[in-house]
CSV table of C-alpha atoms in Angstrom, one decimal:
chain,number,residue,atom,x,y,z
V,5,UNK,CA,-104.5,219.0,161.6
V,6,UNK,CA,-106.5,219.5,158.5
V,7,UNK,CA,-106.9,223.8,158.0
V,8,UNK,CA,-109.8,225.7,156.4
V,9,UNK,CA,-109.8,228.6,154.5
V,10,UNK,CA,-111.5,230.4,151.4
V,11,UNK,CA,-109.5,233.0,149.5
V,12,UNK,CA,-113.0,234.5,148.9
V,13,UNK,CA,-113.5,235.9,152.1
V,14,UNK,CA,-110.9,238.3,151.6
V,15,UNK,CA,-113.0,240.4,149.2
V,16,UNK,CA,-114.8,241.1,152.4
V,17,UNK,CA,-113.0,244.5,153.7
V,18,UNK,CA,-115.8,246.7,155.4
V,19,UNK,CA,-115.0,250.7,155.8
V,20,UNK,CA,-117.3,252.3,158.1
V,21,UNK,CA,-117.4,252.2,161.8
V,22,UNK,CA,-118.6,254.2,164.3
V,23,UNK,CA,-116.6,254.4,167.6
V,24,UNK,CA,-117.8,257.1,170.5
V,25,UNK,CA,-119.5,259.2,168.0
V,26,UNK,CA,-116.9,259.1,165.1
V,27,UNK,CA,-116.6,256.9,161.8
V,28,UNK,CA,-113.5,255.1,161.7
V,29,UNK,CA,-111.8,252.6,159.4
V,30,UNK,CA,-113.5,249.3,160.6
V,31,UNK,CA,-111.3,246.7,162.7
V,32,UNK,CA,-112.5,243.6,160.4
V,33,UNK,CA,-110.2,244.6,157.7
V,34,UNK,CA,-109.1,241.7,155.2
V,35,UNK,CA,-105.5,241.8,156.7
V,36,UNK,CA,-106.4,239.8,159.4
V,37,UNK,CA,-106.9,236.5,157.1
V,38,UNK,CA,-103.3,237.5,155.8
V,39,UNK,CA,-102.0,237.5,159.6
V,40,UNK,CA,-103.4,234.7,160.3
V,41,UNK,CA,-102.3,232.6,157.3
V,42,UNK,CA,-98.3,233.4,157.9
V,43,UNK,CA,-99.1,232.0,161.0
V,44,UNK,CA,-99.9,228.8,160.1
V,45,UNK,CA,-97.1,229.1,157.6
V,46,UNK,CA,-94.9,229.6,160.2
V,47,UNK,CA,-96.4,226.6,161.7
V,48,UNK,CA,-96.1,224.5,158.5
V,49,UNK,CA,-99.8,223.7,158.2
V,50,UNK,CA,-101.2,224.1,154.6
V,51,UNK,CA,-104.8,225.2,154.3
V,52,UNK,CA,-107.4,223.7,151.7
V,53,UNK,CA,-110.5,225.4,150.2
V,54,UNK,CA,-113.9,223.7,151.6
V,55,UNK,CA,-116.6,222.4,149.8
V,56,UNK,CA,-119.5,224.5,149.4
V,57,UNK,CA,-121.8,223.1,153.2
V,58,UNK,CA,-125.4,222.5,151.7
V,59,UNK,CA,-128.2,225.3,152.5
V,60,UNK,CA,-129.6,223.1,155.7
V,61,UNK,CA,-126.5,223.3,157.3
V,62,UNK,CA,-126.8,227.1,158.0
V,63,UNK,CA,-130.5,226.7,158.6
V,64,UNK,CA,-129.8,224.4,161.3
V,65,UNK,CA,-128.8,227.7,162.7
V,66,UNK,CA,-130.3,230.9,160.7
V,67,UNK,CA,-133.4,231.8,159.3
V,68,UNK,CA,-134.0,231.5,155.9
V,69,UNK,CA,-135.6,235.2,156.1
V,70,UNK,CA,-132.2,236.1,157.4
V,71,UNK,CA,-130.1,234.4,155.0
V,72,UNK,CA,-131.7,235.8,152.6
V,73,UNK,CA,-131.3,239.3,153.7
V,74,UNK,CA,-127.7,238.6,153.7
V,75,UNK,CA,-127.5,237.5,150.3
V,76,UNK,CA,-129.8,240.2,148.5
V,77,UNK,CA,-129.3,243.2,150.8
V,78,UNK,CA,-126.4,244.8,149.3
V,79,UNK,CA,-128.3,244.7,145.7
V,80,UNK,CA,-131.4,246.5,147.0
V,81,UNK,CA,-129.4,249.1,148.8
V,82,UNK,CA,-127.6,250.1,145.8
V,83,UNK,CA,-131.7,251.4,144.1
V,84,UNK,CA,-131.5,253.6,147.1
V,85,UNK,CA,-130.7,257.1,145.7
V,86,UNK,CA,-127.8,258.7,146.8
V,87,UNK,CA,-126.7,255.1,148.6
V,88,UNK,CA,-123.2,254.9,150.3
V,89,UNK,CA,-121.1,251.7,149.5
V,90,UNK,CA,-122.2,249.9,152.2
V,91,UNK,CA,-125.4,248.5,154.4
V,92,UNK,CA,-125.3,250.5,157.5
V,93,UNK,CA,-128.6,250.8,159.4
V,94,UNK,CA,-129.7,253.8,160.4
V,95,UNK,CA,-132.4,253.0,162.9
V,96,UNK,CA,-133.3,250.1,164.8
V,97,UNK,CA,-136.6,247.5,165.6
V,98,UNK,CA,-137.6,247.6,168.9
V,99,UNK,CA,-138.9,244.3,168.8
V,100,UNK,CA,-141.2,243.7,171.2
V,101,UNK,CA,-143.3,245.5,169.2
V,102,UNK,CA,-142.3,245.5,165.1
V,103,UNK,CA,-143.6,244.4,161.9
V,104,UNK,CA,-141.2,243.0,159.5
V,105,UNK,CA,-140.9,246.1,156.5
V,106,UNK,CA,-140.1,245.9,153.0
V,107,UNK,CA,-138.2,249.0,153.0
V,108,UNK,CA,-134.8,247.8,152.6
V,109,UNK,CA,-133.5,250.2,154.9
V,110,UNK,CA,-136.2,249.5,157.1
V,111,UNK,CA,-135.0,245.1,157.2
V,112,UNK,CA,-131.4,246.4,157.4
V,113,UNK,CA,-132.4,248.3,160.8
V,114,UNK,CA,-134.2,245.0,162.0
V,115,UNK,CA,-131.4,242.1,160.7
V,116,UNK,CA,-128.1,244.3,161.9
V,117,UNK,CA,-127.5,245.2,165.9
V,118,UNK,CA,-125.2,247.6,165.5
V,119,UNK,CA,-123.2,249.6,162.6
V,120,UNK,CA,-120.3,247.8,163.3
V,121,UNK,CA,-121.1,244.8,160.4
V,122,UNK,CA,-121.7,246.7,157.3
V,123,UNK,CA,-122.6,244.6,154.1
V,124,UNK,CA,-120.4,245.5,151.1
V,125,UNK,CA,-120.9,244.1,147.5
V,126,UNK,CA,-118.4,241.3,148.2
V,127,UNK,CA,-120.0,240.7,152.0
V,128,UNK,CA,-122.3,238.2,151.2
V,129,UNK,CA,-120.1,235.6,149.1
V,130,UNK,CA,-117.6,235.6,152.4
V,131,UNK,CA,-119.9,235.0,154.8
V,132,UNK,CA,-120.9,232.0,152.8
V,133,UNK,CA,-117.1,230.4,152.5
V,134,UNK,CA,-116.6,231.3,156.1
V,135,UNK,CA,-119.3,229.4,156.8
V,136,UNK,CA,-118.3,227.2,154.2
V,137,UNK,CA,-114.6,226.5,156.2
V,138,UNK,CA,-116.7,226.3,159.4
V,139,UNK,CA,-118.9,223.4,158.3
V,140,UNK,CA,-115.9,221.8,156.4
V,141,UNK,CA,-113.9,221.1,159.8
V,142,UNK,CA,-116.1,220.1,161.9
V,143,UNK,CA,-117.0,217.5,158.8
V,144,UNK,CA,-113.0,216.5,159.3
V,145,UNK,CA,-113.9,216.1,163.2
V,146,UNK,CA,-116.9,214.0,162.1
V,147,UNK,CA,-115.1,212.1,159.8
V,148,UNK,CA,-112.4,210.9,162.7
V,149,UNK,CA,-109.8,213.7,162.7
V,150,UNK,CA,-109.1,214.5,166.3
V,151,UNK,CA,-109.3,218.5,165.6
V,152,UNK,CA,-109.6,220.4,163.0
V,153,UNK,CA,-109.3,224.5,162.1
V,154,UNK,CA,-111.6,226.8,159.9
V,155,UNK,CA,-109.9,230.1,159.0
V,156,UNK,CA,-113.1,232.6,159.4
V,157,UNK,CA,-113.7,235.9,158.3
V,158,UNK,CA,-115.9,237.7,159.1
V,159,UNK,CA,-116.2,236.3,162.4
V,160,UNK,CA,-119.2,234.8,163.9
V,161,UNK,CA,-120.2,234.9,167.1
V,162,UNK,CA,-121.8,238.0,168.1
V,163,UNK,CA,-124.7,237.3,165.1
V,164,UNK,CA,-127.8,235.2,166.5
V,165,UNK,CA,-130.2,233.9,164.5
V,166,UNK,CA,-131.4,236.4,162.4
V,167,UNK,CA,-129.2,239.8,163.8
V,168,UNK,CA,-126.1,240.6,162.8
V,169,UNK,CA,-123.5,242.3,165.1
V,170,UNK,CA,-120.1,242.9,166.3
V,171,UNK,CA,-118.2,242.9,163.0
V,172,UNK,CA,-120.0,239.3,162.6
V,173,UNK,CA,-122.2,238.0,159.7
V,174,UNK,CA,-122.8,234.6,159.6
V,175,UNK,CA,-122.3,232.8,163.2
V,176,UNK,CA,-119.9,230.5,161.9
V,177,UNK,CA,-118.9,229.1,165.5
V,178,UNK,CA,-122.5,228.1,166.2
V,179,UNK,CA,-123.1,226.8,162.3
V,180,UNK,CA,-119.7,224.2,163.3
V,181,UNK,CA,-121.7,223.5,166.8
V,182,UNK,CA,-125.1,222.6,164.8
V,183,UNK,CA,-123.2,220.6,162.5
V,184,UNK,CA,-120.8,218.5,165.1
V,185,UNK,CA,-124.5,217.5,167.1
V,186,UNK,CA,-125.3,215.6,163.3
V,187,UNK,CA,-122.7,212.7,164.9
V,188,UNK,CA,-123.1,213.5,168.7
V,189,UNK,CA,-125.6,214.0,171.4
V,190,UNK,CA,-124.0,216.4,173.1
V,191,UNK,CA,-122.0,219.2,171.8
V,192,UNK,CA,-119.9,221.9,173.9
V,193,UNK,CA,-119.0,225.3,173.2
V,194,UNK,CA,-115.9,227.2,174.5
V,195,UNK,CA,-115.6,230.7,173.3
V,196,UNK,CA,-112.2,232.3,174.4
V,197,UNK,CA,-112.8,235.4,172.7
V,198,UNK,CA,-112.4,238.9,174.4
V,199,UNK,CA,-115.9,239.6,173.7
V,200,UNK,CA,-119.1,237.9,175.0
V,201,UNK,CA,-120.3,235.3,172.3
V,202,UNK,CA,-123.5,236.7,172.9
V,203,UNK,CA,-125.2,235.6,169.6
V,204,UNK,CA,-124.0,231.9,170.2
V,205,UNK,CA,-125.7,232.5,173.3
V,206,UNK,CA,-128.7,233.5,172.4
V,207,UNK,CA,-128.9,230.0,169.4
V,208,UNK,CA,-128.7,227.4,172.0
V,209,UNK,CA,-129.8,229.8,175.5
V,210,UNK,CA,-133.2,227.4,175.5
V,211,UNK,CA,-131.5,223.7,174.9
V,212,UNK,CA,-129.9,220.7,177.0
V,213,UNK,CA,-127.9,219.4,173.9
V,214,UNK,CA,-125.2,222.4,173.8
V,215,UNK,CA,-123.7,223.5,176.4
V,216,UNK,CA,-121.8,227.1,175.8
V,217,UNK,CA,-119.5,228.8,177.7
V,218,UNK,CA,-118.0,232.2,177.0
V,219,UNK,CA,-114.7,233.7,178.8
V,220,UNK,CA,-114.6,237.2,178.2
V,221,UNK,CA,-113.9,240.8,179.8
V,222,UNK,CA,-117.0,242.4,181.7
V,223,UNK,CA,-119.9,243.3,179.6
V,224,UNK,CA,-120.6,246.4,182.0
V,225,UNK,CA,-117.7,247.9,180.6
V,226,UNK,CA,-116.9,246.3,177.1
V,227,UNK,CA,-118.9,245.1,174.0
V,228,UNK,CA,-121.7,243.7,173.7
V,229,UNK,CA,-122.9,245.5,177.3
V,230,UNK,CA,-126.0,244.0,177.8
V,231,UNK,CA,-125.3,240.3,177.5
V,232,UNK,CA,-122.5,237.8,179.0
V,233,UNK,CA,-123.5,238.6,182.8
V,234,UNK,CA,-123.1,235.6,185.1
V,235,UNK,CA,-126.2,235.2,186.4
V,236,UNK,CA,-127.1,234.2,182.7
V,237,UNK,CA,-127.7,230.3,182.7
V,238,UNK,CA,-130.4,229.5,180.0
V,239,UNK,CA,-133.5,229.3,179.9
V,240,UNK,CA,-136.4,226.6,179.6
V,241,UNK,CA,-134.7,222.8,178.8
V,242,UNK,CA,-131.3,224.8,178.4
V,243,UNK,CA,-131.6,225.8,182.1
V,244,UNK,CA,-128.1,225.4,183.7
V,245,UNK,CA,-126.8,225.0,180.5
V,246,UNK,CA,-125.0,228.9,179.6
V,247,UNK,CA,-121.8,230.1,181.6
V,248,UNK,CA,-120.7,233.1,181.3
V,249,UNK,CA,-117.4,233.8,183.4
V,250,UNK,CA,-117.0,237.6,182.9
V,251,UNK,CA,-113.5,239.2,184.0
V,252,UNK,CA,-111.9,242.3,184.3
V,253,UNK,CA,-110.1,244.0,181.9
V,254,UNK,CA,-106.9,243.9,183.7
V,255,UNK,CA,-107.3,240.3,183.8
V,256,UNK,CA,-103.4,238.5,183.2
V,257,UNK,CA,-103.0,234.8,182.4
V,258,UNK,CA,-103.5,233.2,185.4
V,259,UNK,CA,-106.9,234.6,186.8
V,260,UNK,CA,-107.8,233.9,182.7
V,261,UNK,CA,-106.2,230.3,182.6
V,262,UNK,CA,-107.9,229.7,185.9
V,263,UNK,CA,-111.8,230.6,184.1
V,264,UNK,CA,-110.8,228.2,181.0
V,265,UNK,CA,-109.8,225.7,183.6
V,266,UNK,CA,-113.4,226.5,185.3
V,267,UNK,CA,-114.9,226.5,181.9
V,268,UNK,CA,-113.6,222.9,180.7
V,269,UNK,CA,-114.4,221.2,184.4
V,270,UNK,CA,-118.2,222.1,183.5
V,271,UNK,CA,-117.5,221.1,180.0
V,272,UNK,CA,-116.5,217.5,181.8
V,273,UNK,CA,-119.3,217.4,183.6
V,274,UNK,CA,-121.7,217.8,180.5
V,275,UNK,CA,-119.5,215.2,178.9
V,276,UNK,CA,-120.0,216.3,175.0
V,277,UNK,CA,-118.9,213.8,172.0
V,278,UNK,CA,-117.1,216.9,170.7
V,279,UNK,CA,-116.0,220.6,171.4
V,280,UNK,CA,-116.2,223.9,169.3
V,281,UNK,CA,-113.9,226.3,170.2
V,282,UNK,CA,-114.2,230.0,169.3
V,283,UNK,CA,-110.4,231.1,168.9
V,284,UNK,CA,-110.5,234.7,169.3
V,285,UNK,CA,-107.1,235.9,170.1
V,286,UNK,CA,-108.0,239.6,171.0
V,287,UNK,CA,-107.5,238.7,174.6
V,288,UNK,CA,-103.7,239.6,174.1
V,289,UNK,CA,-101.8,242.6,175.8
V,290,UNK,CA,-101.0,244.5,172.8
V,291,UNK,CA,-104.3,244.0,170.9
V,292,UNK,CA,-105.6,247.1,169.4
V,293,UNK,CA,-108.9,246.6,171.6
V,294,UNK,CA,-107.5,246.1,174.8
V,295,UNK,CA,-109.8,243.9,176.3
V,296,UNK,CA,-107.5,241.5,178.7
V,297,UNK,CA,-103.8,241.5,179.2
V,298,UNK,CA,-102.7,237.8,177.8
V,299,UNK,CA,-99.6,236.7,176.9
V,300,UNK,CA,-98.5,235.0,174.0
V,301,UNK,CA,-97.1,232.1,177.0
V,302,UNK,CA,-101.1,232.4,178.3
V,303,UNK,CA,-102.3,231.4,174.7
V,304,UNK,CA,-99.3,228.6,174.8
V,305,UNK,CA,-101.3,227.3,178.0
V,306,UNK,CA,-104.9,227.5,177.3
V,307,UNK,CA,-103.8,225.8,173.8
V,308,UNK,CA,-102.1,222.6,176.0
V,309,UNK,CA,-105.0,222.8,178.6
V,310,UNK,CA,-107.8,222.4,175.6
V,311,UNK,CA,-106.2,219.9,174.1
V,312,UNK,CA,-105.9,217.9,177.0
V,313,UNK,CA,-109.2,218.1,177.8
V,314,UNK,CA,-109.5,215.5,175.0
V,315,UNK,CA,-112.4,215.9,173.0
V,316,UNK,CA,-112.7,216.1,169.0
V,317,UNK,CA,-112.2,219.0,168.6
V,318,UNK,CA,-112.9,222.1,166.1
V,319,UNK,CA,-111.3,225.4,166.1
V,320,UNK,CA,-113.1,228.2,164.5
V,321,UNK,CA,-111.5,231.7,164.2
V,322,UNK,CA,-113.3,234.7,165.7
V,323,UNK,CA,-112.0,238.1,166.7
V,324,UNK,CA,-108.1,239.2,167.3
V,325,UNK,CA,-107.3,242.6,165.4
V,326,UNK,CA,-104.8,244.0,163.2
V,327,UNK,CA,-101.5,244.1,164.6
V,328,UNK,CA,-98.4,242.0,163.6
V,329,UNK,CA,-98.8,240.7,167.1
V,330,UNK,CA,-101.6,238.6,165.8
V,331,UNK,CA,-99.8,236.2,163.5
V,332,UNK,CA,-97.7,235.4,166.9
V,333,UNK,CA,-100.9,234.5,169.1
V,334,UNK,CA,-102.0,232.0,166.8
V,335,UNK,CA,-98.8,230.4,166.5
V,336,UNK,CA,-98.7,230.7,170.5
V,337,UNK,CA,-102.0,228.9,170.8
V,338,UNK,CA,-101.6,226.4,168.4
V,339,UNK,CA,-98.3,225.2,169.5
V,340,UNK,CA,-99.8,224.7,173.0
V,341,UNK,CA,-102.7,222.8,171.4
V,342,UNK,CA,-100.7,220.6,169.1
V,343,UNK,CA,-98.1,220.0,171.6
V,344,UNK,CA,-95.0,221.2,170.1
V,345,UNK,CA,-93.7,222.5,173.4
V,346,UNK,CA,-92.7,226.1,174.6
């Protein structure tokens, strides 16, 4: 199974969060990518650098007004006086009634959801190679390759079209989804994250060609709160075409292997020419934000059960946080998914 991943995203190592009222070191630190990697060492799978994926292929998901932002926003924040190292709004559009500012603190409020995503000097370039990894496997998947992984970070999936959020910059799972429907009619989405893919979501909420389902701990408790609820479906010609299956945050692997298992028969019924996985692994016991309670044997499983679901198939990293625990939920999932047996 071909591997994706960009040393450059590892000059991507945000600072500020802010966590029930205080600023803490943030969770998308650029240890993770170094987790991740000795576990596919440990799995014996080499990685390669993607190709840089051509402007339209993050269109197909973003706004250039967006992208754009992303790109030039850390410059313009440093003519600010008395600027901090980072992009980190400060107040918020309410968008049912805004006008787009020039102030660049002004676009920061209106292109980032929360503070959780700052935008350092090196943030920009990142995001691009994660996307660049993103759009680079699901080109293997295109090409013939049954499956194929992209190493991403920062993560993706809590960013919509033009709002970042949730330690996320570009939605790199969504970009991989946009680029797999080039060769297929039909494309599926199944996000195994902790958290509520709320901005993949939101990209395809008003289409019949992607299906997207989300597994995730209850958004009336947990991040993002006000999205992932079940009785969200899609809207317009995506109608019927969102499930959410939200669960509670003592959920243990069987209650969870039992929504993946309800997730892929819907999947089945859709009957997509290919499947996007988001791979977060911060569903496990001893992750830092103790959203579920999976085992590393619970990754095992959902790894052997989405394989055998059958479809080309393209993995793209999302959240699981720093703790040596991490490198082993990876190497849990994947051996389930590539069949190497308990």
């Amino acid at each position: 199974m071909k591997c994706y991943y960009a040393p450059e995203t590892e000059a991507h190592d945000p600072v500020f969060r802010l966590t029930h009222g205080k600023i803490l070191r943030n969770a998308e630190q650029a240890e993770r990518a170094r987790l991740l990697l000795a576990g596919l060492d440990a799995l014996s799978l080499p990685t390669e650098e993607p190709p840089e994926a051509p402007q339209a292929a993050l269109e197909a998901v973003h706004t250039p007004q967006f992208l754009s932002f992303l790109e030039t926003a850390w410059a313009e924040w440093q003519k600010l006086p008395d600027c901090g190292p980072e992009v980190v709004p400060n107040v918020f559009a309410q968008r049912s009634f805004a006008t787009y500012p020039d102030s660049i603190v002004g676009r920061a409020g209106w292109h980032m959801g929360d503070t959780s995503a700052p935008i350092g000097e090196h943030s920009w370039r990142a995001a691009r190679r994660a996307a660049d990894c993103a759009v680079a496997a699901a080109d293997a998947v295109l090409a013939g390759d049954a499956a194929a992984y992209a190493l991403c970070r920062p993560a993706g999936h809590h960013t919509s079209a033009d709002i970042t959020a949730g330690h996320c910059l570009m939605n790199n799972s969504a970009i991989a989804a946009a680029r797999l429907r080039e060769g297929h009619d039909r494309v599926a989405t199944l996000d195994i994250d902790v958290h509520h893919g709320n901005g993949t979501q939101a990209i395809f909420y008003d289409r019949a060609d992607v299906l997207t389902v989300s597994i995730h701990a209850d958004p009336n408790s947990y991040y993002p709160f006000f999205v992932g609820y079940a009785h969200e479906t899609g809207s317009g010609a995506g109608a019927g075409h969102n499930l959410n299956i939200p669960l509670p945050r003592t959920t243990t692997d069987e209650r969870w292997l039992e929504s993946i298992a309800e997730g892929l028969a819907r999947i089945a019924e859709f009957a997509p020419g290919a499947l996007m996985v988001s791979l977060g692994l911060d569903a496990h016991e001893k992750d830092p934000l103790k959203g579920m309670q999976i085992s590393w044997d619970g990754f095992r499983r959902a790894g052997e059960m989405i394989a055998a679901a059958g479809y080309p198939t393209v993995l793209v990293q999302e959240g699981g946080y720093l703790s040596p625990d991490l490198t082993t939920s990876l190497v849990s999932f994947m051996t389930g998914f590539l069949g190497r047996g308990a």
